[in-house]
Amino acid sequence: MAQKDRLFDVLTHSVPGFVWLSDPNGNVEFVNDAWCEYTGLTRTASLGKGWAQMVHPDDVAALGAIWPPRASGQNPAYQIQLRFRHKNGQYRWHVVRANPVADSGGQWIGCSTDIHDLVAMQTRDRAQAEILNKVAAGDDVLSILEELCTLGEEQLPGSRCTVLLLNDGGTEFTGGAAPFLPDTVHSLIPGTKVGTGVGSCGTAAFEKRDVVSECIETDPLWDDWREAFTPLGIKACWSLPVYGPDGDVLATFGFYFYEERAPGRMSSRTSTICGAWHP
């Protein structure tokens, strides 16, 4: 038994995912270090039903339908996809599997593996396919741009997104989608000449490069636009140009944040969004 216990201890503390044990009534009796590190909960706070506070509210009903688990049939294992809250406040998708422990009097052992990037990629690909279908069908441009904004915000949690269109010469903005902006700010965009110092998006369009303004309060690119955006609580903005087949800039994506924020490098997720639409 000591050797078995040692093996269990080694496995539960070395695997990258969450490992847990529960009693027949679904009360958790053990969680491994990976769970505590991810959630920020102590082991004591996670026991019993304490772990359930980390489940996304929208996933509680699905979890309740299978928990506590009950063995039945030829395949007693359970599997479900849930979002667990990270200690930074964000939720990530995990696949959770549970199996009955042999000769344990009804205990269950489970493991959870992070699949968030895979789910995000699948969601993004489906959304991009839908958007391309709408472009091909000639749907309203504004509604397509607004869907792109929604897609962008899903790919970068905590961001608010804009897609701004340029004229044929690429010299000025003609409009676009900016669902989170009030009309008083949105109305300033059409007719604005692009150039260095015209916020992040105007600079990105003019210089044909990704622009990261991690703090618009101090970034000189925002000197002429700071007064319009800081009352909205905007602290940072990342902007990416969208290129046409001939290399001209057709539009810009803007990702706005309510806290100062800079990526180590421009997120690859944002770059793939740009490929979802070309006018």
PDB file of C-alpha atoms in Angstrom:
ATOM      1  CA  MET A   1       0.000   0.000   0.000  1.00  0.00           C
ATOM      2  CA  ALA A   2       2.869   2.374   0.787  1.00  0.00           C
ATOM      3  CA  GLN A   3       4.257   1.866  -2.714  1.00  0.00           C
ATOM      4  CA  LYS A   4       0.832   2.534  -4.251  1.00  0.00           C
ATOM      5  CA  ASP A   5       0.431   5.692  -2.203  1.00  0.00           C
ATOM      6  CA  ARG A   6       3.888   6.859  -3.257  1.00  0.00           C
ATOM      7  CA  LEU A   7       3.080   6.269  -6.923  1.00  0.00           C
ATOM      8  CA  PHE A   8      -0.166   8.240  -6.576  1.00  0.00           C
ATOM      9  CA  ASP A   9       1.720  11.082  -4.888  1.00  0.00           C
ATOM     10  CA  VAL A  10       4.330  11.211  -7.640  1.00  0.00           C
ATOM     11  CA  LEU A  11       1.747  11.167 -10.433  1.00  0.00           C
ATOM     12  CA  THR A  12      -0.591  13.776  -8.973  1.00  0.00           C
ATOM     13  CA  HIS A  13       2.208  16.228  -8.323  1.00  0.00           C
ATOM     14  CA  SER A  14       4.045  15.767 -11.619  1.00  0.00           C
ATOM     15  CA  VAL A  15       1.274  15.884 -14.216  1.00  0.00           C
ATOM     16  CA  PRO A  16       0.573  19.347 -15.718  1.00  0.00           C
ATOM     17  CA  GLY A  17      -3.221  19.157 -15.303  1.00  0.00           C
ATOM     18  CA  PHE A  18      -5.503  19.074 -12.275  1.00  0.00           C
ATOM     19  CA  VAL A  19      -5.946  15.825 -10.358  1.00  0.00           C
ATOM     20  CA  TRP A  20      -8.558  15.310  -7.672  1.00  0.00           C
ATOM     21  CA  LEU A  21     -10.293  12.670  -5.572  1.00  0.00           C
ATOM     22  CA  SER A  22     -13.893  12.798  -4.417  1.00  0.00           C
ATOM     23  CA  ASP A  23     -16.121  10.723  -2.169  1.00  0.00           C
ATOM     24  CA  PRO A  24     -19.306   9.032  -3.510  1.00  0.00           C
ATOM     25  CA  ASN A  25     -21.306  12.222  -2.827  1.00  0.00           C
ATOM     26  CA  GLY A  26     -19.056  14.410  -4.933  1.00  0.00           C
ATOM     27  CA  ASN A  27     -17.198  16.017  -2.057  1.00  0.00           C
ATOM     28  CA  VAL A  28     -13.601  16.578  -3.094  1.00  0.00           C
ATOM     29  CA  GLU A  29     -11.078  15.074  -0.695  1.00  0.00           C
ATOM     30  CA  PHE A  30      -7.850  15.917  -2.517  1.00  0.00           C
ATOM     31  CA  VAL A  31      -6.579  18.347  -5.161  1.00  0.00           C
ATOM     32  CA  ASN A  32      -3.046  18.519  -6.511  1.00  0.00           C
ATOM     33  CA  ASP A  33      -0.649  21.457  -6.577  1.00  0.00           C
ATOM     34  CA  ALA A  34      -1.513  22.323 -10.192  1.00  0.00           C
ATOM     35  CA  TRP A  35      -5.109  23.125  -9.163  1.00  0.00           C
ATOM     36  CA  CYS A  36      -3.996  25.354  -6.307  1.00  0.00           C
ATOM     37  CA  GLU A  37      -1.448  27.140  -8.481  1.00  0.00           C
ATOM     38  CA  TYR A  38      -3.993  27.775 -11.253  1.00  0.00           C
ATOM     39  CA  THR A  39      -6.934  28.906  -9.121  1.00  0.00           C
ATOM     40  CA  GLY A  40      -5.117  30.561  -6.256  1.00  0.00           C
ATOM     41  CA  LEU A  41      -7.269  28.571  -3.824  1.00  0.00           C
ATOM     42  CA  THR A  42      -5.636  26.763  -0.949  1.00  0.00           C
ATOM     43  CA  ARG A  43      -6.062  23.017  -0.765  1.00  0.00           C
ATOM     44  CA  THR A  44      -8.310  23.415   2.267  1.00  0.00           C
ATOM     45  CA  ALA A  45     -10.551  25.956   0.512  1.00  0.00           C
ATOM     46  CA  SER A  46     -10.902  23.604  -2.458  1.00  0.00           C
ATOM     47  CA  LEU A  47     -12.146  20.589  -0.517  1.00  0.00           C
ATOM     48  CA  GLY A  48     -15.769  19.553  -0.216  1.00  0.00           C
ATOM     49  CA  LYS A  49     -17.715  21.796  -2.607  1.00  0.00           C
ATOM     50  CA  GLY A  50     -15.231  24.657  -2.361  1.00  0.00           C
ATOM     51  CA  TRP A  51     -13.763  23.926  -5.797  1.00  0.00           C
ATOM     52  CA  ALA A  52     -17.130  24.602  -7.463  1.00  0.00           C
ATOM     53  CA  GLN A  53     -16.783  28.367  -7.002  1.00  0.00           C
ATOM     54  CA  MET A  54     -14.167  28.302  -9.782  1.00  0.00           C
ATOM     55  CA  VAL A  55     -16.603  26.943 -12.395  1.00  0.00           C
ATOM     56  CA  HIS A  56     -17.934  29.443 -14.948  1.00  0.00           C
ATOM     57  CA  PRO A  57     -21.539  30.400 -14.066  1.00  0.00           C
ATOM     58  CA  ASP A  58     -22.731  29.344 -17.528  1.00  0.00           C
ATOM     59  CA  ASP A  59     -21.310  25.826 -17.010  1.00  0.00           C
ATOM     60  CA  VAL A  60     -22.843  25.152 -13.599  1.00  0.00           C
ATOM     61  CA  ALA A  61     -26.043  23.636 -15.003  1.00  0.00           C
ATOM     62  CA  ALA A  62     -24.150  21.210 -17.262  1.00  0.00           C
ATOM     63  CA  LEU A  63     -21.969  20.170 -14.350  1.00  0.00           C
ATOM     64  CA  GLY A  64     -24.974  19.670 -12.092  1.00  0.00           C
ATOM     65  CA  ALA A  65     -26.473  17.224 -14.584  1.00  0.00           C
ATOM     66  CA  ILE A  66     -23.608  14.750 -14.054  1.00  0.00           C
ATOM     67  CA  TRP A  67     -22.338  15.594 -10.561  1.00  0.00           C
ATOM     68  CA  PRO A  68     -21.981  13.803  -8.249  1.00  0.00           C
ATOM     69  CA  PRO A  69     -20.944  11.043 -10.681  1.00  0.00           C
ATOM     70  CA  ARG A  70     -22.582   7.634 -10.661  1.00  0.00           C
ATOM     71  CA  ALA A  71     -21.032   4.546 -12.231  1.00  0.00           C
ATOM     72  CA  SER A  72     -23.262   2.706 -14.684  1.00  0.00           C
ATOM     73  CA  GLY A  73     -23.038   0.515 -17.784  1.00  0.00           C
ATOM     74  CA  GLN A  74     -19.929  -0.775 -19.481  1.00  0.00           C
ATOM     75  CA  ASN A  75     -18.119   2.572 -19.499  1.00  0.00           C
ATOM     76  CA  PRO A  76     -18.412   4.271 -16.121  1.00  0.00           C
ATOM     77  CA  ALA A  77     -16.085   7.157 -17.018  1.00  0.00           C
ATOM     78  CA  TYR A  78     -17.414  10.708 -17.170  1.00  0.00           C
ATOM     79  CA  GLN A  79     -16.187  13.501 -19.441  1.00  0.00           C
ATOM     80  CA  ILE A  80     -17.276  17.117 -19.731  1.00  0.00           C
ATOM     81  CA  GLN A  81     -15.859  20.439 -20.900  1.00  0.00           C
ATOM     82  CA  LEU A  82     -15.893  23.227 -18.324  1.00  0.00           C
ATOM     83  CA  ARG A  83     -14.383  26.656 -17.855  1.00  0.00           C
ATOM     84  CA  PHE A  84     -12.407  27.187 -14.657  1.00  0.00           C
ATOM     85  CA  ARG A  85     -11.469  30.624 -13.374  1.00  0.00           C
ATOM     86  CA  HIS A  86      -7.776  31.388 -13.252  1.00  0.00           C
ATOM     87  CA  LYS A  87      -6.449  33.370 -10.328  1.00  0.00           C
ATOM     88  CA  ASN A  88      -6.104  36.342 -12.690  1.00  0.00           C
ATOM     89  CA  GLY A  89      -9.893  36.336 -13.142  1.00  0.00           C
ATOM     90  CA  GLN A  90     -10.023  34.880 -16.655  1.00  0.00           C
ATOM     91  CA  TYR A  91     -11.762  31.589 -17.480  1.00  0.00           C
ATOM     92  CA  ARG A  92     -10.153  28.840 -19.542  1.00  0.00           C
ATOM     93  CA  TRP A  93     -11.709  25.730 -21.069  1.00  0.00           C
ATOM     94  CA  HIS A  94     -10.727  22.336 -19.633  1.00  0.00           C
ATOM     95  CA  VAL A  95     -11.790  18.803 -20.448  1.00  0.00           C
ATOM     96  CA  VAL A  96     -12.625  16.986 -17.207  1.00  0.00           C
ATOM     97  CA  ARG A  97     -12.536  13.189 -16.966  1.00  0.00           C
ATOM     98  CA  ALA A  98     -13.543  11.102 -13.958  1.00  0.00           C
ATOM     99  CA  ASN A  99     -13.286   7.381 -13.245  1.00  0.00           C
ATOM    100  CA  PRO A 100     -14.333   5.287 -10.242  1.00  0.00           C
ATOM    101  CA  VAL A 101     -11.472   4.110  -8.045  1.00  0.00           C
ATOM    102  CA  ALA A 102     -11.419   0.323  -7.784  1.00  0.00           C
ATOM    103  CA  ASP A 103     -12.027  -1.150  -4.323  1.00  0.00           C
ATOM    104  CA  SER A 104     -12.380   2.297  -2.754  1.00  0.00           C
ATOM    105  CA  GLY A 105     -15.955   2.223  -1.544  1.00  0.00           C
ATOM    106  CA  GLY A 106     -17.184   4.692  -4.149  1.00  0.00           C
ATOM    107  CA  GLN A 107     -14.332   7.182  -4.543  1.00  0.00           C
ATOM    108  CA  TRP A 108     -13.753   8.910  -7.881  1.00  0.00           C
ATOM    109  CA  ILE A 109     -10.498  10.118  -9.382  1.00  0.00           C
ATOM    110  CA  GLY A 110     -10.484  12.825 -11.985  1.00  0.00           C
ATOM    111  CA  CYS A 111      -8.143  14.885 -14.093  1.00  0.00           C
ATOM    112  CA  SER A 112      -8.612  18.115 -16.002  1.00  0.00           C
ATOM    113  CA  THR A 113      -6.601  19.220 -19.036  1.00  0.00           C
ATOM    114  CA  ASP A 114      -6.420  22.754 -20.418  1.00  0.00           C
ATOM    115  CA  ILE A 115      -7.892  22.836 -23.953  1.00  0.00           C
ATOM    116  CA  HIS A 116      -8.601  26.553 -24.097  1.00  0.00           C
ATOM    117  CA  ASP A 117      -6.341  27.334 -27.058  1.00  0.00           C
ATOM    118  CA  LEU A 118      -7.876  24.486 -29.063  1.00  0.00           C
ATOM    119  CA  VAL A 119     -11.429  25.634 -28.281  1.00  0.00           C
ATOM    120  CA  ALA A 120     -10.513  29.226 -29.121  1.00  0.00           C
ATOM    121  CA  MET A 121      -9.006  28.153 -32.439  1.00  0.00           C
ATOM    122  CA  GLN A 122     -12.084  26.103 -33.345  1.00  0.00           C
ATOM    123  CA  THR A 123     -14.387  28.970 -32.376  1.00  0.00           C
ATOM    124  CA  ARG A 124     -12.324  31.423 -34.383  1.00  0.00           C
ATOM    125  CA  ASP A 125     -12.255  29.177 -37.443  1.00  0.00           C
ATOM    126  CA  ARG A 126     -16.031  28.727 -37.351  1.00  0.00           C
ATOM    127  CA  ALA A 127     -16.567  32.458 -36.970  1.00  0.00           C
ATOM    128  CA  GLN A 128     -14.182  33.240 -39.813  1.00  0.00           C
ATOM    129  CA  ALA A 129     -15.967  30.745 -42.084  1.00  0.00           C
ATOM    130  CA  GLU A 130     -19.312  32.353 -41.271  1.00  0.00           C
ATOM    131  CA  ILE A 131     -17.927  35.822 -41.972  1.00  0.00           C
ATOM    132  CA  LEU A 132     -16.445  34.742 -45.301  1.00  0.00           C
ATOM    133  CA  ASN A 133     -19.786  33.235 -46.287  1.00  0.00           C
ATOM    134  CA  LYS A 134     -21.485  36.544 -45.525  1.00  0.00           C
ATOM    135  CA  VAL A 135     -18.912  38.445 -47.571  1.00  0.00           C
ATOM    136  CA  ALA A 136     -19.478  36.074 -50.492  1.00  0.00           C
ATOM    137  CA  ALA A 137     -23.246  36.492 -50.131  1.00  0.00           C
ATOM    138  CA  GLY A 138     -22.937  40.269 -50.243  1.00  0.00           C
ATOM    139  CA  ASP A 139     -24.265  40.878 -46.728  1.00  0.00           C
ATOM    140  CA  ASP A 140     -24.237  44.341 -45.188  1.00  0.00           C
ATOM    141  CA  VAL A 141     -20.635  45.494 -44.663  1.00  0.00           C
ATOM    142  CA  LEU A 142     -21.287  47.146 -41.298  1.00  0.00           C
ATOM    143  CA  SER A 143     -22.809  43.998 -39.824  1.00  0.00           C
ATOM    144  CA  ILE A 144     -19.799  41.984 -41.051  1.00  0.00           C
ATOM    145  CA  LEU A 145     -17.399  44.463 -39.478  1.00  0.00           C
ATOM    146  CA  GLU A 146     -19.285  44.320 -36.196  1.00  0.00           C
ATOM    147  CA  GLU A 147     -18.982  40.524 -36.206  1.00  0.00           C
ATOM    148  CA  LEU A 148     -15.254  40.926 -36.738  1.00  0.00           C
ATOM    149  CA  CYS A 149     -15.151  43.194 -33.700  1.00  0.00           C
ATOM    150  CA  THR A 150     -16.930  40.545 -31.645  1.00  0.00           C
ATOM    151  CA  LEU A 151     -14.489  37.900 -32.895  1.00  0.00           C
ATOM    152  CA  GLY A 152     -11.553  40.103 -31.964  1.00  0.00           C
ATOM    153  CA  GLU A 153     -12.853  40.649 -28.448  1.00  0.00           C
ATOM    154  CA  GLU A 154     -13.329  36.910 -27.980  1.00  0.00           C
ATOM    155  CA  GLN A 155      -9.757  36.236 -29.069  1.00  0.00           C
ATOM    156  CA  LEU A 156      -8.298  38.887 -26.773  1.00  0.00           C
ATOM    157  CA  PRO A 157     -10.287  38.776 -23.512  1.00  0.00           C
ATOM    158  CA  GLY A 158     -10.581  42.165 -21.884  1.00  0.00           C
ATOM    159  CA  SER A 159     -10.273  44.067 -25.159  1.00  0.00           C
ATOM    160  CA  ARG A 160     -12.730  46.220 -27.085  1.00  0.00           C
ATOM    161  CA  CYS A 161     -12.348  46.201 -30.838  1.00  0.00           C
ATOM    162  CA  THR A 162     -12.742  48.525 -33.818  1.00  0.00           C
ATOM    163  CA  VAL A 163     -12.397  47.920 -37.563  1.00  0.00           C
ATOM    164  CA  LEU A 164     -11.822  51.161 -39.456  1.00  0.00           C
ATOM    165  CA  LEU A 165     -11.982  51.349 -43.267  1.00  0.00           C
ATOM    166  CA  LEU A 166      -9.752  53.502 -45.484  1.00  0.00           C
ATOM    167  CA  ASN A 167     -10.511  55.136 -48.792  1.00  0.00           C
ATOM    168  CA  ASP A 168      -9.101  53.793 -52.055  1.00  0.00           C
ATOM    169  CA  GLY A 169      -5.929  55.801 -51.726  1.00  0.00           C
ATOM    170  CA  GLY A 170      -5.417  54.752 -48.126  1.00  0.00           C
ATOM    171  CA  THR A 171      -5.119  58.361 -47.055  1.00  0.00           C
ATOM    172  CA  GLU A 172      -8.103  58.727 -44.726  1.00  0.00           C
ATOM    173  CA  PHE A 173     -10.651  56.764 -42.732  1.00  0.00           C
ATOM    174  CA  THR A 174     -14.123  56.523 -44.224  1.00  0.00           C
ATOM    175  CA  GLY A 175     -15.836  54.894 -41.233  1.00  0.00           C
ATOM    176  CA  GLY A 176     -16.172  51.357 -40.001  1.00  0.00           C
ATOM    177  CA  ALA A 177     -17.348  49.512 -36.928  1.00  0.00           C
ATOM    178  CA  ALA A 178     -16.606  50.629 -33.397  1.00  0.00           C
ATOM    179  CA  PRO A 179     -19.491  49.238 -31.336  1.00  0.00           C
ATOM    180  CA  PHE A 180     -18.145  50.313 -27.954  1.00  0.00           C
ATOM    181  CA  LEU A 181     -17.494  53.931 -28.911  1.00  0.00           C
ATOM    182  CA  PRO A 182     -20.159  56.578 -28.209  1.00  0.00           C
ATOM    183  CA  ASP A 183     -21.487  58.445 -31.237  1.00  0.00           C
ATOM    184  CA  THR A 184     -19.642  61.598 -30.196  1.00  0.00           C
ATOM    185  CA  VAL A 185     -16.310  59.816 -30.651  1.00  0.00           C
ATOM    186  CA  HIS A 186     -17.350  57.595 -33.553  1.00  0.00           C
ATOM    187  CA  SER A 187     -18.377  60.671 -35.557  1.00  0.00           C
ATOM    188  CA  LEU A 188     -14.800  61.999 -35.399  1.00  0.00           C
ATOM    189  CA  ILE A 189     -13.433  59.092 -37.457  1.00  0.00           C
ATOM    190  CA  PRO A 190     -14.853  59.553 -41.018  1.00  0.00           C
ATOM    191  CA  GLY A 191     -12.664  61.945 -42.993  1.00  0.00           C
ATOM    192  CA  THR A 192      -9.721  61.726 -40.597  1.00  0.00           C
ATOM    193  CA  LYS A 193      -6.403  61.753 -42.461  1.00  0.00           C
ATOM    194  CA  VAL A 194      -4.041  58.940 -41.455  1.00  0.00           C
ATOM    195  CA  GLY A 195      -0.522  59.792 -40.401  1.00  0.00           C
ATOM    196  CA  THR A 196       2.064  59.445 -37.686  1.00  0.00           C
ATOM    197  CA  GLY A 197       0.500  60.755 -34.484  1.00  0.00           C
ATOM    198  CA  VAL A 198      -3.099  60.016 -35.473  1.00  0.00           C
ATOM    199  CA  GLY A 199      -3.558  57.618 -32.590  1.00  0.00           C
ATOM    200  CA  SER A 200      -2.502  53.992 -32.941  1.00  0.00           C
ATOM    201  CA  CYS A 201      -4.760  53.150 -35.899  1.00  0.00           C
ATOM    202  CA  GLY A 202      -3.910  56.227 -37.954  1.00  0.00           C
ATOM    203  CA  THR A 203      -0.230  55.597 -37.375  1.00  0.00           C
ATOM    204  CA  ALA A 204      -0.538  51.888 -38.213  1.00  0.00           C
ATOM    205  CA  ALA A 205      -2.328  52.674 -41.482  1.00  0.00           C
ATOM    206  CA  PHE A 206       0.161  55.373 -42.481  1.00  0.00           C
ATOM    207  CA  GLU A 207       3.373  53.568 -41.512  1.00  0.00           C
ATOM    208  CA  LYS A 208       2.069  50.123 -42.522  1.00  0.00           C
ATOM    209  CA  ARG A 209       3.115  48.410 -39.309  1.00  0.00           C
ATOM    210  CA  ASP A 210       1.686  47.070 -36.068  1.00  0.00           C
ATOM    211  CA  VAL A 211       1.527  49.783 -33.424  1.00  0.00           C
ATOM    212  CA  VAL A 212       1.363  49.113 -29.676  1.00  0.00           C
ATOM    213  CA  SER A 213       0.474  51.995 -27.390  1.00  0.00           C
ATOM    214  CA  GLU A 214       0.733  50.404 -23.989  1.00  0.00           C
ATOM    215  CA  CYS A 215      -0.074  53.683 -22.237  1.00  0.00           C
ATOM    216  CA  ILE A 216      -1.982  56.256 -24.254  1.00  0.00           C
ATOM    217  CA  GLU A 217      -1.645  58.718 -21.384  1.00  0.00           C
ATOM    218  CA  THR A 218       2.063  59.144 -22.178  1.00  0.00           C
ATOM    219  CA  ASP A 219       2.315  57.975 -25.802  1.00  0.00           C
ATOM    220  CA  PRO A 220       2.879  61.011 -28.086  1.00  0.00           C
ATOM    221  CA  LEU A 221       0.975  59.230 -30.875  1.00  0.00           C
ATOM    222  CA  TRP A 222      -2.154  60.006 -28.848  1.00  0.00           C
ATOM    223  CA  ASP A 223      -1.566  63.702 -28.193  1.00  0.00           C
ATOM    224  CA  ASP A 224      -4.407  64.781 -30.498  1.00  0.00           C
ATOM    225  CA  TRP A 225      -6.804  61.945 -29.553  1.00  0.00           C
ATOM    226  CA  ARG A 226      -6.176  61.461 -25.842  1.00  0.00           C
ATOM    227  CA  GLU A 227      -8.898  63.890 -24.794  1.00  0.00           C
ATOM    228  CA  ALA A 228     -11.547  61.891 -26.673  1.00  0.00           C
ATOM    229  CA  PHE A 229     -10.546  58.451 -25.353  1.00  0.00           C
ATOM    230  CA  THR A 230      -9.354  58.861 -21.775  1.00  0.00           C
ATOM    231  CA  PRO A 231     -12.859  59.773 -20.469  1.00  0.00           C
ATOM    232  CA  LEU A 232     -13.924  56.319 -21.741  1.00  0.00           C
ATOM    233  CA  GLY A 233     -11.398  54.659 -19.451  1.00  0.00           C
ATOM    234  CA  ILE A 234      -9.181  53.519 -22.336  1.00  0.00           C
ATOM    235  CA  LYS A 235      -5.591  53.045 -21.182  1.00  0.00           C
ATOM    236  CA  ALA A 236      -3.923  51.157 -24.051  1.00  0.00           C
ATOM    237  CA  CYS A 237      -4.427  50.329 -27.720  1.00  0.00           C
ATOM    238  CA  TRP A 238      -2.885  47.837 -30.151  1.00  0.00           C
ATOM    239  CA  SER A 239      -3.455  48.495 -33.854  1.00  0.00           C
ATOM    240  CA  LEU A 240      -2.836  46.308 -36.898  1.00  0.00           C
ATOM    241  CA  PRO A 241      -3.138  47.232 -40.578  1.00  0.00           C
ATOM    242  CA  VAL A 242      -5.132  44.942 -42.872  1.00  0.00           C
ATOM    243  CA  TYR A 243      -3.490  44.621 -46.295  1.00  0.00           C
ATOM    244  CA  GLY A 244      -5.030  43.971 -49.682  1.00  0.00           C
ATOM    245  CA  PRO A 245      -3.498  41.728 -52.367  1.00  0.00           C
ATOM    246  CA  ASP A 246      -1.503  44.677 -53.752  1.00  0.00           C
ATOM    247  CA  GLY A 247      -0.062  45.597 -50.373  1.00  0.00           C
ATOM    248  CA  ASP A 248      -2.263  48.627 -49.811  1.00  0.00           C
ATOM    249  CA  VAL A 249      -3.769  49.120 -46.364  1.00  0.00           C
ATOM    250  CA  LEU A 250      -7.527  48.536 -46.558  1.00  0.00           C
ATOM    251  CA  ALA A 251      -8.446  48.874 -42.898  1.00  0.00           C
ATOM    252  CA  THR A 252      -7.106  48.743 -39.374  1.00  0.00           C
ATOM    253  CA  PHE A 253      -7.969  46.603 -36.387  1.00  0.00           C
ATOM    254  CA  GLY A 254      -7.815  48.387 -33.058  1.00  0.00           C
ATOM    255  CA  PHE A 255      -7.774  46.537 -29.722  1.00  0.00           C
ATOM    256  CA  TYR A 256      -8.467  48.827 -26.782  1.00  0.00           C
ATOM    257  CA  PHE A 257      -7.904  48.015 -23.124  1.00  0.00           C
ATOM    258  CA  TYR A 258      -9.050  49.463 -19.827  1.00  0.00           C
ATOM    259  CA  GLU A 259      -5.634  48.936 -18.281  1.00  0.00           C
ATOM    260  CA  GLU A 260      -2.100  49.681 -19.455  1.00  0.00           C
ATOM    261  CA  ARG A 261      -1.163  46.636 -21.458  1.00  0.00           C
ATOM    262  CA  ALA A 262       1.582  45.567 -23.838  1.00  0.00           C
ATOM    263  CA  PRO A 263       2.193  42.155 -25.407  1.00  0.00           C
ATOM    264  CA  GLY A 264       5.643  40.617 -25.434  1.00  0.00           C
ATOM    265  CA  ARG A 265       5.000  40.505 -29.163  1.00  0.00           C
ATOM    266  CA  MET A 266       1.874  41.243 -31.141  1.00  0.00           C
ATOM    267  CA  SER A 267      -0.425  38.312 -30.413  1.00  0.00           C
ATOM    268  CA  SER A 268      -0.647  35.785 -33.245  1.00  0.00           C
ATOM    269  CA  ARG A 269      -4.365  35.562 -32.504  1.00  0.00           C
ATOM    270  CA  THR A 270      -4.907  39.146 -33.629  1.00  0.00           C
ATOM    271  CA  SER A 271      -3.052  38.545 -36.878  1.00  0.00           C
ATOM    272  CA  THR A 272      -5.247  35.595 -37.829  1.00  0.00           C
ATOM    273  CA  ILE A 273      -8.399  37.665 -37.278  1.00  0.00           C
ATOM    274  CA  CYS A 274      -7.300  40.064 -39.998  1.00  0.00           C
ATOM    275  CA  GLY A 275      -7.440  37.270 -42.551  1.00  0.00           C
ATOM    276  CA  ALA A 276     -11.147  36.756 -41.961  1.00  0.00           C
ATOM    277  CA  TRP A 277     -12.251  39.659 -44.114  1.00  0.00           C
ATOM    278  CA  HIS A 278     -11.098  41.505 -47.216  1.00  0.00           C
ATOM    279  CA  PRO A 279     -13.484  43.948 -48.918  1.00  0.00           C
TER     280      PRO A 279
END
